[in-house]
Amino acid sequence: MQGVLAVTLPVFLIIGAGYLAVWRGLFSAGQVDGLMVFTQRFAIPCLLFLAMARLDLSEGFDWRLLATYYSGSLVCFAAGIAGTLLWLGRGAEDAVAVGFAGMFANTVLLGLPIAERAYGTGALAPFFTIIAFHAGFCYLIGVTAMEVVRAGGGGLLGGLASVGRRLAGNSLVIGVVLGLAVNLTGLPLPGPLDEAVTLIARAALPAALFGLGGVLVQYRPEGDSRGIALVCGIALVLHPAWAWGMGRLLGLEDAPFRAAVLLAAMAPGVNSYLFAAIYGRAVRIGASSVLIGTAASVLTVSFWLLIL
């Protein structure tokens, strides 16, 4: 257990430091916004670019790994919708927003730092494989479902066009696509450029963790306790449990099995709130679930690491 805490506690201590710095006024909200712009538009895209450029595609893309993780995402999405309709007694649009919050795990800002500390940088290939599809998959499912249940607006085709534009301009997606292009073409990066990108990438995870803590200050827990409990239960319990069972059923090897379960155990990501805010549905549930889920994941992620 001490070994597990040695992996998780430094990560959450950095998040806590960011939270305290903003809460006590030592770091302003504007400064946090600037830090998050740097991490999400520059540093993390550089990290993903290098990871995909160096990924062994013959070993990294295992359909069983993707099936294990993303079948769980679909189950969580459906569970969120069903729980909202049947237990919370809310409408279909709220149900889609809650389902999205249960499905969208914080695979990058939280998952990568914990995985790196637990297994080392050399074992991250299956983690990057999952991350490469994560935003596109979740937004495609969420936007499609929301546009189906909405009356009016741009309709399904308009919603899909919107998500296409969002993904095309998403820095993380651009980093993944460019990295895959370099990988597939076999073009080497010039030495100075490779070193420069590597230097920026090294700053990605610690800066992102500190910034995440600062961002969480604005997501104050308020109201909708049952909805928050529903999302956190789905994200922190159902998803990793499903990934565990499916991974065993499909006979995943140890490295991809660990990647699927550990990333599935991550708390809801900030995009859970952003999706809810875009559509104006279940916004308080989405925001509070990010904060409370991240706090609760100190224990739940440690549990799954101990089991793994």
Coordinates of C-alpha atoms in Angstrom, one line a residue:
M1 CA 0.0 0.0 0.0
Q2 CA 2.9 2.4 0.8
G3 CA 4.2 1.8 -2.8
V4 CA 0.8 2.7 -4.2
L5 CA 0.6 5.9 -2.2
A6 CA 4.1 6.8 -3.3
V7 CA 2.7 6.8 -6.8
T8 CA -0.6 8.7 -6.3
L9 CA 0.1 11.1 -3.5
P10 CA 2.7 13.3 -5.3
V11 CA 0.2 13.7 -8.2
F12 CA -2.6 14.8 -5.9
L13 CA -0.3 17.0 -3.8
I14 CA 0.5 19.0 -6.9
I15 CA -3.2 19.3 -7.7
G16 CA -3.8 20.4 -4.1
A17 CA -1.0 22.9 -4.3
G18 CA -2.6 24.5 -7.4
Y19 CA -6.0 24.5 -5.7
L20 CA -4.6 26.1 -2.5
A21 CA -2.6 28.7 -4.5
V22 CA -5.7 30.0 -6.3
W23 CA -8.0 29.6 -3.3
R24 CA -5.7 31.7 -1.1
G25 CA -5.0 34.3 -3.8
L26 CA -1.3 33.4 -4.3
F27 CA -2.1 32.6 -8.0
S28 CA -4.8 34.4 -9.8
A29 CA -7.5 32.9 -11.9
G30 CA -6.1 34.7 -14.9
Q31 CA -2.7 33.2 -14.3
V32 CA -4.2 29.7 -14.1
D33 CA -6.0 30.3 -17.4
G34 CA -2.6 31.3 -19.0
L35 CA -1.0 28.2 -17.5
M36 CA -3.8 25.9 -18.9
V37 CA -3.5 27.6 -22.3
F38 CA 0.2 26.7 -22.3
T39 CA -0.3 23.1 -21.2
Q40 CA -3.4 22.3 -23.4
R41 CA -2.4 24.1 -26.6
F42 CA 1.4 23.6 -26.5
A43 CA 3.0 21.3 -23.9
I44 CA 0.5 18.4 -23.9
P45 CA 0.2 18.5 -27.8
C46 CA 4.0 18.2 -27.9
L47 CA 3.9 15.3 -25.5
L48 CA 1.2 13.5 -27.5
F49 CA 3.0 14.3 -30.8
L50 CA 6.2 12.7 -29.5
A51 CA 4.3 9.7 -28.1
M52 CA 2.5 9.0 -31.4
A53 CA 5.6 9.6 -33.5
R54 CA 7.6 7.1 -31.5
L55 CA 4.8 4.5 -31.0
D56 CA 5.3 1.0 -32.4
L57 CA 2.0 0.8 -34.4
S58 CA 2.4 -3.0 -34.8
E59 CA 2.1 -3.5 -31.1
G60 CA 0.3 -0.4 -29.9
F61 CA -3.0 -0.6 -31.7
D62 CA -4.6 -3.7 -30.3
W63 CA -8.4 -4.0 -31.0
R64 CA -8.9 -5.8 -27.7
L65 CA -7.5 -2.9 -25.8
L66 CA -9.8 -0.4 -27.6
A67 CA -12.8 -2.7 -27.2
T68 CA -12.0 -3.2 -23.5
Y69 CA -11.9 0.5 -22.7
Y70 CA -14.5 2.0 -25.1
S71 CA -17.1 -0.7 -24.6
G72 CA -16.9 0.5 -21.0
S73 CA -17.3 4.1 -22.1
L74 CA -20.5 3.2 -23.9
V75 CA -21.8 1.3 -20.9
C76 CA -21.1 4.3 -18.7
F77 CA -22.8 6.6 -21.1
A78 CA -25.9 4.4 -21.1
A79 CA -25.8 4.0 -17.3
G80 CA -25.7 7.8 -16.9
I81 CA -28.7 8.2 -19.2
A82 CA -30.7 5.5 -17.5
G83 CA -29.9 6.7 -14.0
T84 CA -30.9 10.3 -14.9
L85 CA -34.2 9.2 -16.4
L86 CA -35.2 6.6 -13.9
W87 CA -33.6 7.7 -10.6
L88 CA -33.2 11.5 -10.9
G89 CA -36.4 11.8 -12.9
R90 CA -34.9 14.4 -15.3
G91 CA -35.3 14.9 -19.0
A92 CA -33.5 13.4 -22.0
E93 CA -31.2 16.3 -22.6
D94 CA -30.0 16.3 -19.0
A95 CA -29.6 12.5 -19.2
V96 CA -27.2 12.9 -22.2
A97 CA -25.2 15.5 -20.4
V98 CA -24.9 13.3 -17.3
G99 CA -24.1 10.3 -19.4
F100 CA -21.3 12.3 -21.1
A101 CA -19.9 13.2 -17.7
G102 CA -19.8 9.6 -16.6
M103 CA -18.1 8.6 -19.8
F104 CA -15.4 11.3 -20.3
A105 CA -12.5 10.3 -18.0
N106 CA -9.6 12.6 -17.3
T107 CA -7.1 10.5 -19.2
V108 CA -4.6 13.2 -20.0
L109 CA -4.2 15.6 -17.1
L110 CA -4.7 12.9 -14.4
G111 CA -4.2 9.5 -16.1
L112 CA -0.9 10.1 -17.8
P113 CA 1.0 11.4 -14.7
I114 CA -0.2 8.5 -12.5
A115 CA 0.6 6.0 -15.3
E116 CA 4.1 7.4 -15.8
R117 CA 4.8 7.3 -12.0
A118 CA 3.4 3.8 -11.7
Y119 CA 4.9 2.1 -14.7
G120 CA 7.5 4.4 -16.2
T121 CA 7.7 6.2 -19.5
G122 CA 8.6 3.1 -21.4
A123 CA 5.2 1.4 -20.6
L124 CA 3.0 4.2 -21.8
A125 CA 2.3 3.0 -25.4
P126 CA -1.1 1.4 -24.6
F127 CA -2.1 4.5 -22.6
F128 CA -1.4 6.7 -25.6
T129 CA -3.3 4.3 -27.9
I130 CA -6.5 4.9 -25.8
I131 CA -5.9 8.6 -25.5
A132 CA -5.5 9.0 -29.3
F133 CA -9.2 8.2 -29.8
H134 CA -10.6 9.5 -26.5
A135 CA -11.9 13.0 -27.3
G136 CA -13.1 12.1 -30.8
F137 CA -15.0 9.1 -29.6
C138 CA -16.7 10.7 -26.6
Y139 CA -17.7 13.9 -28.4
L140 CA -19.0 11.9 -31.3
I141 CA -21.2 9.8 -29.1
G142 CA -22.3 12.7 -26.9
V143 CA -23.1 15.2 -29.7
T144 CA -24.9 12.6 -31.7
A145 CA -27.1 11.6 -28.8
M146 CA -27.8 15.2 -27.8
E147 CA -28.8 16.2 -31.3
V148 CA -31.0 13.2 -31.7
V149 CA -33.0 14.1 -28.5
R150 CA -33.2 17.8 -29.3
A151 CA -35.9 19.3 -31.4
G152 CA -34.7 22.1 -33.7
G153 CA -31.3 23.6 -33.8
G154 CA -28.9 22.4 -36.4
G155 CA -30.1 18.8 -36.1
L156 CA -27.9 15.7 -36.2
L157 CA -25.9 16.7 -39.3
G158 CA -25.3 20.2 -37.9
G159 CA -24.2 18.7 -34.6
L160 CA -21.8 16.3 -36.3
A161 CA -20.4 19.2 -38.4
S162 CA -19.9 21.2 -35.2
V163 CA -18.0 18.4 -33.4
G164 CA -15.9 17.9 -36.6
R165 CA -14.9 21.6 -36.5
R166 CA -14.2 21.4 -32.8
L167 CA -11.9 18.4 -33.2
A168 CA -10.2 19.8 -36.2
G169 CA -9.2 22.8 -34.2
N170 CA -8.3 20.9 -31.0
S171 CA -4.6 21.1 -30.2
L172 CA -4.5 17.7 -28.6
V173 CA -6.1 16.1 -31.7
I174 CA -3.7 18.0 -33.9
G175 CA -0.7 16.7 -31.9
V176 CA -1.9 13.1 -32.2
V177 CA -2.6 13.4 -36.0
L178 CA 0.8 15.1 -36.7
G179 CA 2.6 12.5 -34.6
L180 CA 0.9 9.7 -36.5
A181 CA 1.8 11.3 -39.8
V182 CA 5.5 11.4 -38.8
N183 CA 5.3 7.8 -37.6
L184 CA 3.6 6.5 -40.8
T185 CA 5.9 8.5 -43.2
G186 CA 9.1 7.6 -41.3
L187 CA 10.4 11.2 -41.6
P188 CA 12.9 11.9 -38.9
L189 CA 12.7 15.2 -37.0
P190 CA 15.7 17.5 -37.2
G191 CA 17.8 17.2 -34.0
P192 CA 17.2 20.8 -32.8
L193 CA 13.5 20.6 -33.4
D194 CA 13.2 17.2 -31.7
E195 CA 15.0 18.6 -28.7
A196 CA 12.9 21.7 -28.5
V197 CA 9.7 19.7 -28.7
T198 CA 11.0 17.3 -26.0
L199 CA 11.8 20.2 -23.7
I200 CA 8.3 21.6 -24.0
A201 CA 6.8 18.2 -23.5
R202 CA 8.7 17.7 -20.2
A203 CA 6.9 20.6 -18.7
A204 CA 3.4 19.3 -19.7
L205 CA 2.4 17.0 -16.8
P206 CA 3.6 18.9 -13.7
A207 CA 2.2 22.2 -15.2
A208 CA -1.0 20.6 -16.1
L209 CA -1.5 19.1 -12.7
F210 CA -0.9 22.4 -10.9
G211 CA -3.2 24.2 -13.4
L212 CA -5.9 21.5 -12.9
G213 CA -5.9 22.2 -9.2
G214 CA -6.3 25.9 -9.9
V215 CA -9.2 25.3 -12.3
L216 CA -11.0 23.1 -9.8
V217 CA -11.5 26.1 -7.4
Q218 CA -14.3 27.4 -9.7
Y219 CA -16.2 24.1 -9.7
R220 CA -17.8 24.4 -6.3
P221 CA -20.0 21.5 -5.1
E222 CA -23.6 22.8 -4.9
G223 CA -26.9 21.0 -5.1
D224 CA -27.8 17.9 -7.2
S225 CA -26.1 15.5 -4.8
R226 CA -27.7 12.5 -6.3
G227 CA -26.6 13.4 -9.8
I228 CA -23.1 14.0 -8.6
A229 CA -23.1 10.7 -6.8
L230 CA -24.4 9.0 -10.0
V231 CA -21.6 10.4 -12.1
C232 CA -18.9 9.7 -9.6
G233 CA -20.1 6.1 -9.1
I234 CA -20.2 5.5 -12.8
A235 CA -16.8 7.0 -13.5
L236 CA -14.8 5.7 -10.5
V237 CA -16.4 2.3 -10.0
L238 CA -18.4 1.0 -13.0
H239 CA -15.9 2.0 -15.7
P240 CA -12.8 0.4 -14.2
A241 CA -14.8 -2.7 -13.1
W242 CA -16.1 -3.2 -16.6
A243 CA -12.6 -2.7 -18.1
W244 CA -11.3 -5.3 -15.7
G245 CA -13.9 -7.9 -16.6
M246 CA -13.8 -7.2 -20.3
G247 CA -10.0 -7.2 -20.4
R248 CA -9.9 -10.6 -18.7
L249 CA -12.6 -11.9 -21.1
L250 CA -10.7 -10.8 -24.1
G251 CA -7.4 -12.1 -22.7
L252 CA -5.5 -8.8 -22.8
E253 CA -1.8 -9.0 -21.9
D254 CA -0.6 -7.3 -18.7
A255 CA 0.5 -3.9 -20.2
P256 CA -2.6 -3.1 -22.2
F257 CA -4.8 -4.6 -19.4
R258 CA -3.3 -2.1 -16.9
A259 CA -3.7 0.8 -19.3
A260 CA -7.4 0.0 -19.9
V261 CA -8.3 -0.4 -16.2
L262 CA -6.2 2.5 -14.9
L263 CA -7.5 5.1 -17.4
A264 CA -11.0 3.8 -16.9
A265 CA -10.6 4.6 -13.1
M266 CA -9.9 8.3 -13.7
A267 CA -12.2 11.0 -12.4
P268 CA -14.5 12.9 -14.8
G269 CA -12.5 15.3 -17.0
V270 CA -13.0 19.0 -17.4
N271 CA -14.8 18.4 -20.7
S272 CA -17.7 16.9 -18.7
Y273 CA -18.4 20.5 -17.5
L274 CA -17.7 22.0 -20.9
F275 CA -20.1 19.7 -22.7
A276 CA -22.8 20.4 -20.2
A277 CA -22.2 24.2 -20.5
I278 CA -22.4 24.1 -24.3
Y279 CA -25.9 22.7 -24.2
G280 CA -26.9 24.3 -20.9
R281 CA -27.9 21.0 -19.3
A282 CA -26.9 19.5 -16.0
V283 CA -24.2 22.1 -15.7
R284 CA -24.0 22.0 -11.9
I285 CA -23.7 18.2 -11.9
G286 CA -21.0 18.3 -14.5
A287 CA -18.9 21.0 -12.7
S288 CA -19.3 19.5 -9.2
S289 CA -18.6 15.9 -10.5
V290 CA -15.2 17.1 -11.8
L291 CA -14.2 18.5 -8.4
I292 CA -15.6 15.8 -6.2
G293 CA -14.6 13.0 -8.5
T294 CA -11.0 14.2 -8.6
A295 CA -10.9 14.4 -4.8
A296 CA -12.5 10.9 -4.4
S297 CA -10.1 9.4 -6.9
V298 CA -7.2 9.8 -4.4
L299 CA -8.7 6.7 -2.8
T300 CA -10.3 4.9 -5.7
V301 CA -7.3 5.2 -8.1
S302 CA -5.0 4.0 -5.2
F303 CA -7.4 1.0 -4.8
W304 CA -7.2 0.0 -8.5
L305 CA -3.4 0.4 -8.6
L306 CA -3.2 -1.9 -5.5
I307 CA -5.4 -4.4 -7.3
L308 CA -3.3 -4.2 -10.5

